[in-house]
Each structure stands twice: as structure tokens, then as C-alpha cells.
């Protein structure tokens, strides 16, 4: 049984530039973030400092999220780091069923074996104009838990959406608007340490493509750079291909779901309380 839970978001801006007082103050007030001035001319030291900050955000072990080659190519500027997570206390450890091992291709040369949660079932969907976002909900295999994807209608509204959903009342109001949709969506949630062009740690969404043979002509393991594309295909195939006006699909106008932008995902218990959270800025 869960005793307490809350969502939190940690931000930090690493920069070697002079930032305006207004920007710094807004960054601290709105995103509760700190600004750290760093000497990018010493690439190795700067890389170590940034990775150290990320590692402090974890309760468990983590890998580096940025390498010195990336900083060398950037030649200074601002690097934004963020970590979205939940802090939860349990009477008993969270030990979900439906665990699976998947291979995630980090790049052309590295493949990572990850433990992941598998979700499959009929989708629920909602448009949330008050959050400037849309929401998808899918049950997790073998559990009463569900996973929710929240994605902004406009990419520029991502930060505001994240800020808004930290209010439990607004988050639960959004859940109340979810409606049953067509067919099902099959996806896995895992944790991948990936360096992308935004230099952020990504608890990543990885899709189970077992039902979509032929998506890749060479049948290779899907890479991080095609994750969002695969989600388009999964949603289009399973949702739009579902039976119209069936008991599980009352809304014949359910849209083709395309998450081609940044998103937040939350794992919720049966009381709709978040027990895990992740953020992806896309590629």
C-alpha cells in the first residue's frame, strides 16, 4: 500500500554566457531551476560537472548523459538539464508484474538490454484545452496500474504543461475526461540512458514491434531515433484499425494519434496516483 506520493521536476541551466536577471529570475520562479555558470573551455571538467549533477538526481546507479565530444562541438552556450520523477513511500516495495527484457539500440554500435513494463489494452483518450495538451491511457500487463502519455498540442507549451500537471487537482481533472477509444495500443516502458541533441537524461518510451513486422525493411532493432515514428505506426494500426462503434470503441471519430513532439509519461496506480514519471524531448 502506498503512503505518500508527489511529482517533482528538477531543472538546471549550465552556461558560460551572461544571462539576464529577468531570465534567471523567471527560470527560478517558474521552473524552480538553478543556473550554474560553467567553463566550457575545459571540456573534460565541464562534462564531469554536468554528469555529476545528473547522477545526484538518481537514487540508483546511472550512466553518463553527455560526453566531451558533444561539448567540444557545441563550443559553449546553454545546456538545459531536467529530471522529472516521483517520490513515493510504500509499505511494501513496488514490484510490478508484466516485466520484460527488451533490446534498445542506443546508436549504430551499442545495444542496451533493459527491464521494462509492458502495457497492452484498450486505449482511453482525452483532449485537454486547459492544459494545452492531449492524453492517452493504456493499462499495464498483469497489474492494475496504467500508463499515461501527456503531450502538448504545441511543442512550445511543453514546459507549461509540465508545470501545470504538478498540481494534483489539475492532473486528476484531466483523468476524468478520458474516454474509451478504438482497439488497443501495445507499448513497453523502459529506462534508457541516451545522449541526444538536448543533452538530457531520458527515461525512454520503447515500443514492442512484434505485431508490426515489416516496419523496418532490414528487421533491425528499433533505434532511439525512430521511437516516435514507431509510435505513429502503432497508434495508426491499432487504433484506426479497430472496430467502429463497438462497446469498447463508442467514439467513431477517435483521431489518428500521432505523438510527434515532446511528451511526459506517468505510471499510475488504481487510485490514479503517479508512482513513476518520465519525460522525452524527442529527436
Short mmCIF file of C-alpha atoms in Angstrom, two decimals:
data_model
loop_
_atom_site.label_atom_id
_atom_site.label_comp_id
_atom_site.label_asym_id
_atom_site.label_seq_id
_atom_site.Cartn_x
_atom_site.Cartn_y
_atom_site.Cartn_z
CA UNK A 1 0.00 0.00 0.00
CA UNK A 2 1.22 3.49 -0.81
CA UNK A 3 1.52 6.10 1.92
CA UNK A 4 2.54 9.23 0.07
CA UNK A 5 3.46 10.35 -3.44
CA UNK A 6 4.16 13.55 -5.34
CA UNK A 7 5.55 14.61 -8.71
CA UNK A 8 8.59 16.84 -8.78
CA UNK A 9 10.68 18.39 -11.52
CA UNK A 10 14.29 19.48 -11.26
CA UNK A 11 15.85 21.93 -13.72
CA UNK A 12 19.34 23.30 -14.18
CA UNK A 13 20.84 25.53 -16.86
CA UNK A 14 24.60 25.14 -17.47
CA UNK A 15 26.09 28.14 -19.27
CA UNK A 16 29.25 30.14 -19.90
CA UNK A 17 27.24 33.19 -21.01
CA UNK A 18 25.93 36.13 -19.01
CA UNK A 19 22.18 35.62 -18.63
CA UNK A 20 19.80 38.49 -17.99
CA UNK A 21 18.49 38.98 -14.47
CA UNK A 22 14.92 38.61 -15.79
CA UNK A 23 15.66 35.24 -17.43
CA UNK A 24 17.43 33.92 -14.33
CA UNK A 25 14.61 35.02 -12.03
CA UNK A 26 11.89 33.54 -14.26
CA UNK A 27 13.84 30.30 -14.57
CA UNK A 28 13.99 30.02 -10.79
CA UNK A 29 10.39 31.09 -10.12
CA UNK A 30 8.56 29.20 -12.87
CA UNK A 31 10.67 26.07 -13.25
CA UNK A 32 12.25 26.08 -9.78
CA UNK A 33 15.56 25.74 -11.58
CA UNK A 34 19.08 26.90 -10.84
CA UNK A 35 21.63 28.44 -13.18
CA UNK A 36 25.20 27.16 -12.96
CA UNK A 37 28.00 29.04 -14.68
CA UNK A 38 30.50 26.62 -16.11
CA UNK A 39 33.76 26.95 -18.05
CA UNK A 40 33.19 25.14 -21.34
CA UNK A 41 36.77 25.81 -22.43
CA UNK A 42 37.81 22.98 -20.09
CA UNK A 43 35.71 20.37 -21.87
CA UNK A 44 36.60 17.41 -19.65
CA UNK A 45 35.88 19.27 -16.42
CA UNK A 46 32.61 20.69 -17.79
CA UNK A 47 31.49 17.22 -18.91
CA UNK A 48 32.26 15.82 -15.46
CA UNK A 49 30.34 18.61 -13.70
CA UNK A 50 27.21 18.16 -15.82
CA UNK A 51 27.20 14.37 -15.48
CA UNK A 52 27.74 14.68 -11.73
CA UNK A 53 24.62 16.83 -11.41
CA UNK A 54 22.52 14.26 -13.23
CA UNK A 55 23.88 11.40 -11.13
CA UNK A 56 22.88 13.24 -7.95
CA UNK A 57 19.27 13.17 -9.14
CA UNK A 58 19.19 9.36 -9.04
CA UNK A 59 18.68 7.12 -6.06
CA UNK A 60 20.23 4.26 -8.03
CA UNK A 61 23.19 3.99 -10.41
CA UNK A 62 23.23 5.96 -13.65
CA UNK A 63 25.41 6.28 -16.71
CA UNK A 64 26.80 9.49 -18.18
CA UNK A 65 24.26 11.51 -20.15
CA UNK A 66 26.70 13.73 -22.03
CA UNK A 67 30.17 13.22 -23.46
CA UNK A 68 33.09 15.57 -24.06
CA UNK A 69 32.81 15.30 -27.86
CA UNK A 70 29.34 16.82 -27.71
CA UNK A 71 30.54 19.79 -25.66
CA UNK A 72 33.51 20.26 -27.96
CA UNK A 73 31.18 20.55 -30.97
CA UNK A 74 28.79 22.95 -29.20
CA UNK A 75 31.53 25.39 -28.27
CA UNK A 76 29.67 26.90 -25.32
CA UNK A 77 26.15 28.29 -24.99
CA UNK A 78 23.44 26.98 -22.67
CA UNK A 79 22.69 23.36 -21.84
CA UNK A 80 19.41 22.63 -20.06
CA UNK A 81 19.22 19.63 -17.79
CA UNK A 82 16.00 18.32 -16.30
CA UNK A 83 14.80 15.35 -14.32
CA UNK A 84 11.11 14.56 -13.83
CA UNK A 85 10.34 11.99 -11.16
CA UNK A 86 8.03 10.95 -8.35
CA UNK A 87 8.91 10.44 -4.72
CA UNK A 88 6.82 7.69 -3.19
CA UNK A 89 6.80 5.78 0.08
CA UNK A 90 5.37 2.25 0.21
CA UNK A 91 4.56 -0.20 2.96
CA UNK A 92 5.95 -2.79 0.55
CA UNK A 93 8.33 -2.31 -2.41
CA UNK A 94 6.73 -1.70 -5.80
CA UNK A 95 7.25 -4.98 -7.65
CA UNK A 96 5.08 -4.96 -10.78
CA UNK A 97 4.14 -7.95 -12.90
CA UNK A 98 4.48 -7.87 -16.66
CA UNK A 99 8.24 -7.27 -16.55
CA UNK A 100 10.07 -7.97 -19.79
CA UNK A 101 13.58 -7.59 -21.19
CA UNK A 102 13.98 -5.60 -24.39
CA UNK A 103 16.91 -4.56 -26.54
CA UNK A 104 17.26 -0.82 -27.12
CA UNK A 105 19.72 0.36 -29.77
CA UNK A 106 21.42 3.49 -28.42
CA UNK A 107 23.36 4.07 -31.63
CA UNK A 108 24.88 2.14 -34.52
CA UNK A 109 27.34 0.34 -32.26
CA UNK A 110 25.63 -0.03 -28.85
CA UNK A 111 22.63 -2.12 -27.83
CA UNK A 112 21.32 -1.95 -24.27
CA UNK A 113 19.35 -4.72 -22.54
CA UNK A 114 16.66 -3.14 -20.36
CA UNK A 115 13.99 -4.30 -17.98
CA UNK A 116 10.66 -2.77 -18.98
CA UNK A 117 6.98 -2.72 -18.11
CA UNK A 118 4.64 -3.87 -20.86
CA UNK A 119 1.30 -2.18 -21.47
CA UNK A 120 -1.44 -3.57 -23.67
CA UNK A 121 -5.15 -2.96 -23.84
CA UNK A 122 -7.90 -0.64 -24.97
CA UNK A 123 -6.85 2.97 -25.12
CA UNK A 124 -8.53 5.89 -23.40
CA UNK A 125 -8.06 9.34 -24.87
CA UNK A 126 -8.78 12.97 -23.92
CA UNK A 127 -8.24 16.44 -25.34
CA UNK A 128 -7.26 18.88 -22.59
CA UNK A 129 -7.52 22.50 -23.78
CA UNK A 130 -6.95 23.80 -20.24
CA UNK A 131 -3.52 22.12 -20.25
CA UNK A 132 -2.99 22.75 -23.98
CA UNK A 133 -2.38 19.02 -24.26
CA UNK A 134 -3.79 15.61 -25.20
CA UNK A 135 -3.70 12.41 -23.16
CA UNK A 136 -3.53 8.67 -23.86
CA UNK A 137 -4.00 5.98 -21.22
CA UNK A 138 -3.11 2.26 -21.56
CA UNK A 139 -3.28 -0.46 -18.84
CA UNK A 140 -0.10 -2.30 -17.88
CA UNK A 141 0.07 -6.06 -18.33
CA UNK A 142 -0.61 -8.13 -15.20
CA UNK A 143 -1.28 -5.15 -12.96
CA UNK A 144 -3.99 -2.70 -12.00
CA UNK A 145 -1.55 0.08 -12.87
CA UNK A 146 -1.89 2.16 -16.03
CA UNK A 147 0.47 4.31 -18.08
CA UNK A 148 -0.47 7.77 -19.35
CA UNK A 149 1.15 9.82 -22.10
CA UNK A 150 0.65 13.60 -21.97
CA UNK A 151 1.78 15.56 -24.99
CA UNK A 152 1.30 19.29 -25.76
CA UNK A 153 -0.79 20.44 -28.72
CA UNK A 154 2.06 22.84 -29.44
CA UNK A 155 5.68 21.93 -28.70
CA UNK A 156 6.28 25.38 -27.22
CA UNK A 157 3.77 24.59 -24.45
CA UNK A 158 5.76 21.62 -23.11
CA UNK A 159 7.23 23.47 -20.13
CA UNK A 160 3.90 24.99 -19.15
CA UNK A 161 2.23 21.56 -19.36
CA UNK A 162 4.85 20.03 -17.06
CA UNK A 163 4.41 22.88 -14.61
CA UNK A 164 0.60 22.52 -14.64
CA UNK A 165 0.47 18.76 -14.03
CA UNK A 166 2.45 19.13 -10.81
CA UNK A 167 -0.87 20.35 -9.39
CA UNK A 168 -2.70 17.12 -8.32
CA UNK A 169 -6.13 18.75 -8.79
CA UNK A 170 -5.41 19.64 -12.41
CA UNK A 171 -3.97 16.21 -13.09
CA UNK A 172 -6.99 14.37 -11.67
CA UNK A 173 -9.36 16.71 -13.52
CA UNK A 174 -7.61 15.64 -16.72
CA UNK A 175 -8.06 11.93 -15.89
CA UNK A 176 -11.82 12.46 -15.51
CA UNK A 177 -12.05 13.47 -19.18
CA UNK A 178 -10.60 10.24 -20.56
CA UNK A 179 -12.93 8.33 -22.91
CA UNK A 180 -12.70 4.79 -24.29
CA UNK A 181 -11.24 4.60 -27.79
CA UNK A 182 -10.79 2.06 -30.56
CA UNK A 183 -8.79 -1.17 -30.38
CA UNK A 184 -5.54 -1.33 -28.47
CA UNK A 185 -2.05 0.04 -28.17
CA UNK A 186 0.90 -2.18 -27.25
CA UNK A 187 3.98 -0.49 -25.84
CA UNK A 188 6.74 -1.01 -23.31
CA UNK A 189 8.13 1.49 -20.85
CA UNK A 190 11.80 1.14 -20.02
CA UNK A 191 14.68 3.28 -18.88
CA UNK A 192 17.41 4.12 -21.38
CA UNK A 193 20.35 6.40 -20.79
CA UNK A 194 20.60 8.21 -24.12
CA UNK A 195 22.54 11.28 -25.17
CA UNK A 196 20.53 13.32 -27.64
CA UNK A 197 20.96 16.79 -29.05
CA UNK A 198 19.31 18.31 -25.98
CA UNK A 199 21.77 16.65 -23.62
CA UNK A 200 19.09 15.42 -21.26
CA UNK A 201 18.54 12.17 -19.41
CA UNK A 202 15.58 10.36 -20.96
CA UNK A 203 13.51 7.71 -19.21
CA UNK A 204 12.54 6.45 -22.65
CA UNK A 205 9.46 5.01 -24.28
CA UNK A 206 10.24 1.86 -26.25
CA UNK A 207 7.71 0.09 -28.42
CA UNK A 208 7.08 -3.61 -28.82
CA UNK A 209 7.03 -4.12 -32.59
CA UNK A 210 6.14 -7.81 -32.52
CA UNK A 211 2.78 -7.07 -34.16
CA UNK A 212 4.23 -4.83 -36.83
CA UNK A 213 6.56 -6.99 -38.91
CA UNK A 214 7.96 -5.24 -41.91
CA UNK A 215 8.12 -1.79 -40.33
CA UNK A 216 11.88 -1.96 -40.78
CA UNK A 217 12.91 -3.48 -44.11
CA UNK A 218 16.01 -4.99 -42.50
CA UNK A 219 14.11 -6.03 -39.31
CA UNK A 220 16.73 -4.35 -37.13
CA UNK A 221 16.11 -3.47 -33.50
CA UNK A 222 14.37 -0.06 -33.47
CA UNK A 223 16.72 2.76 -32.55
CA UNK A 224 16.08 5.76 -30.36
CA UNK A 225 15.86 7.94 -33.43
CA UNK A 226 12.80 6.08 -34.74
CA UNK A 227 10.88 5.64 -31.49
CA UNK A 228 8.37 8.40 -32.18
CA UNK A 229 7.90 7.23 -35.75
CA UNK A 230 7.07 3.75 -34.49
CA UNK A 231 4.52 5.21 -32.11
CA UNK A 232 2.76 6.82 -35.09
CA UNK A 233 2.57 3.42 -36.80
CA UNK A 234 1.43 1.59 -33.68
CA UNK A 235 -1.32 4.10 -32.96
CA UNK A 236 -2.47 4.25 -36.58
CA UNK A 237 -2.59 0.46 -36.96
CA UNK A 238 -4.21 -0.48 -33.67
CA UNK A 239 -6.49 2.49 -33.07
CA UNK A 240 -7.71 3.41 -36.53
CA UNK A 241 -7.88 -0.27 -37.44
CA UNK A 242 -10.26 -1.08 -34.59
CA UNK A 243 -13.95 -1.89 -34.92
CA UNK A 244 -16.13 1.21 -35.16
CA UNK A 245 -18.97 1.72 -32.64
CA UNK A 246 -18.17 -1.45 -30.70
CA UNK A 247 -18.75 -1.47 -26.90
CA UNK A 248 -15.01 -0.89 -26.47
CA UNK A 249 -14.97 1.87 -29.08
CA UNK A 250 -18.00 4.13 -28.73
CA UNK A 251 -16.45 7.10 -30.49
CA UNK A 252 -16.21 6.62 -34.26
CA UNK A 253 -14.42 9.97 -34.58
CA UNK A 254 -11.43 8.98 -32.47
CA UNK A 255 -8.45 10.65 -34.17
CA UNK A 256 -5.30 9.07 -35.51
CA UNK A 257 -2.91 9.57 -32.61
CA UNK A 258 0.44 10.98 -33.64
CA UNK A 259 2.87 11.84 -30.87
CA UNK A 260 5.48 13.62 -32.94
CA UNK A 261 6.51 16.03 -30.21
CA UNK A 262 7.84 16.03 -26.65
CA UNK A 263 5.77 14.12 -24.09
CA UNK A 264 5.54 13.17 -20.44
CA UNK A 265 4.55 9.70 -19.31
CA UNK A 266 3.24 8.66 -15.91
CA UNK A 267 2.69 5.23 -14.38
CA UNK A 268 -0.38 5.39 -12.11
CA UNK A 269 -1.81 3.03 -9.51
CA UNK A 270 -5.51 2.12 -9.34
CA UNK A 271 -6.19 5.36 -7.43
CA UNK A 272 -4.65 7.31 -10.32
CA UNK A 273 -1.73 8.37 -8.13
CA UNK A 274 1.60 8.67 -10.01
CA UNK A 275 4.24 6.16 -8.94
CA UNK A 276 6.71 6.78 -11.77
CA UNK A 277 7.25 9.55 -14.31
CA UNK A 278 9.42 10.27 -17.34
CA UNK A 279 9.93 12.99 -19.93
CA UNK A 280 11.11 12.83 -23.55
CA UNK A 281 12.03 15.86 -25.63
CA UNK A 282 12.12 13.94 -28.92
CA UNK A 283 14.87 13.78 -31.50
#
